Coordinates of C-alpha atoms in Angstrom, one line a residue:
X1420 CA -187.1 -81.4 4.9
X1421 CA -186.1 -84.7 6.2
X1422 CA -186.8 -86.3 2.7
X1423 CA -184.2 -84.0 1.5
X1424 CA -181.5 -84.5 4.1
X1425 CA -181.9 -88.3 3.7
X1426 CA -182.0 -88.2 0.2
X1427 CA -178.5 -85.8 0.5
X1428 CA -176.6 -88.4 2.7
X1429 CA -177.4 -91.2 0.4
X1430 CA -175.8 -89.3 -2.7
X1431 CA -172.9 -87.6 -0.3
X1432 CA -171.8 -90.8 1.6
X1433 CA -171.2 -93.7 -1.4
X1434 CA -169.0 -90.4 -3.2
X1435 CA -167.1 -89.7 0.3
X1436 CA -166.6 -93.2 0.8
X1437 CA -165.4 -94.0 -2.6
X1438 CA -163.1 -91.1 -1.9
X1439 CA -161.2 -92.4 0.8
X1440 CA -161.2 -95.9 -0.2
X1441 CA -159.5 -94.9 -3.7
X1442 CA -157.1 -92.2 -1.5
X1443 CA -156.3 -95.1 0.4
X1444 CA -155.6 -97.8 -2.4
X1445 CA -153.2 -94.4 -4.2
X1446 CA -151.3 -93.8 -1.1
X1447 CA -151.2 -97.6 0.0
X1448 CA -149.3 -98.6 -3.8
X1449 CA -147.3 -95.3 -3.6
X1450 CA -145.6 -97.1 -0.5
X1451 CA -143.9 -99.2 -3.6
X1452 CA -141.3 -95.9 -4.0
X1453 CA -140.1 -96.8 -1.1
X1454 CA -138.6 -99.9 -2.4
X1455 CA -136.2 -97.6 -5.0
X1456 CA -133.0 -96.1 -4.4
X1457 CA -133.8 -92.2 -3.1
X1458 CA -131.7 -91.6 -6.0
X1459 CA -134.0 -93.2 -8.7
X1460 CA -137.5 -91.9 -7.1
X1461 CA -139.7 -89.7 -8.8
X1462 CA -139.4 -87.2 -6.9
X1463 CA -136.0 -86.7 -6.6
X1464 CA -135.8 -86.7 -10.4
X1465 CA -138.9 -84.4 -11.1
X1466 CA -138.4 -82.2 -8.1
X1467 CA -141.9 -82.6 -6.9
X1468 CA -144.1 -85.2 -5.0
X1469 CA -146.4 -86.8 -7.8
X1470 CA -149.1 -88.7 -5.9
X1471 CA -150.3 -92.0 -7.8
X1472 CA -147.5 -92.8 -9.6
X1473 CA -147.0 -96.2 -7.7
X1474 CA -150.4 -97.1 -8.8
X1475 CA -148.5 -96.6 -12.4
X1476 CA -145.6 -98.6 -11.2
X1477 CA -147.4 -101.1 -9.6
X1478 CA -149.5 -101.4 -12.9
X1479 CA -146.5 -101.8 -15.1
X1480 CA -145.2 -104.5 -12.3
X1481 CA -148.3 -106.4 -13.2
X1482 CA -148.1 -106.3 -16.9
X1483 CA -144.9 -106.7 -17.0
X1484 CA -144.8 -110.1 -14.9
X1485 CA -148.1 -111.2 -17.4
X1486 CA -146.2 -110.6 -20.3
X1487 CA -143.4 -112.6 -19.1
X1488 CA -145.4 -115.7 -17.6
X1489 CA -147.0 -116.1 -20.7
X1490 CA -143.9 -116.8 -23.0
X1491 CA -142.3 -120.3 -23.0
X1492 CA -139.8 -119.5 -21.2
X1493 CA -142.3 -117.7 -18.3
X1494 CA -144.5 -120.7 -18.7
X1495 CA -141.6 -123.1 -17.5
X1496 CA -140.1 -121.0 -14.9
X1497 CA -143.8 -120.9 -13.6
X1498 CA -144.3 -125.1 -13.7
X1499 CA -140.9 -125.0 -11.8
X1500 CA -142.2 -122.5 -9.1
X1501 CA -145.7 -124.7 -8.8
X1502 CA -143.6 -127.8 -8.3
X1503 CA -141.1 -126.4 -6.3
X1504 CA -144.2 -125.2 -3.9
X1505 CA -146.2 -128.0 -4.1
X1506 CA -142.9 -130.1 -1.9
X1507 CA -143.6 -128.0 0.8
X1508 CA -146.0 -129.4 3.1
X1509 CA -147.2 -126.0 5.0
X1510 CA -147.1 -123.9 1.4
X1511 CA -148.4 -126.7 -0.7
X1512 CA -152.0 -126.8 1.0
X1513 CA -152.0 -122.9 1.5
X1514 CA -150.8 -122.3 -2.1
X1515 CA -153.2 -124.3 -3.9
X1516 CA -156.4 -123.7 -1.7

């Protein structure tokens, strides 16, 4: 019997913890909604709540800002940034550490 109840809480406890862990990452990037106009939300235009789609948002974010950064004119903007940064005494040794 013990065998069994061990044996249970190591299959139940990894599956409950990845659970909450990925519940948590969902709700934590669905915070991003916050940062558009009421107006413009997703659920204000579909009429219901439609949990993950700031993981989408946050996603497209991502892609988007790769997509850009890796075109000449990203590729500048970003050696401008670095060198802009790297004048700051403070930022300079946290930024590139």
């Amino acid at each position: 019997m013990k065998k069994y109840f061990v044996t249970g809480l190591l299959i139940w406890i990894p599956l409950v913890i990845t659970f909450v862990v990925l519940a948590w990452i969902v709700t934590t990037l669905d915070q991003i909604l916050l940062l558009v106009p009421p107006t413009l939300r997703p659920d204000a235009l579909l009429g219901f709540h439609v949990p993950g789609i700031g993981v989408v948002v946050s996603l497209v974010v991502i892609v988007a800002t790769g997509l850009a950064a890796a075109n000449f004119v990203g590729q500048r903007l970003v050696r401008f940034w670095e060198s802009l940064l790297s004048r700051i005494p403070v930022v300079k040794s946290i930024y590139y550490s």
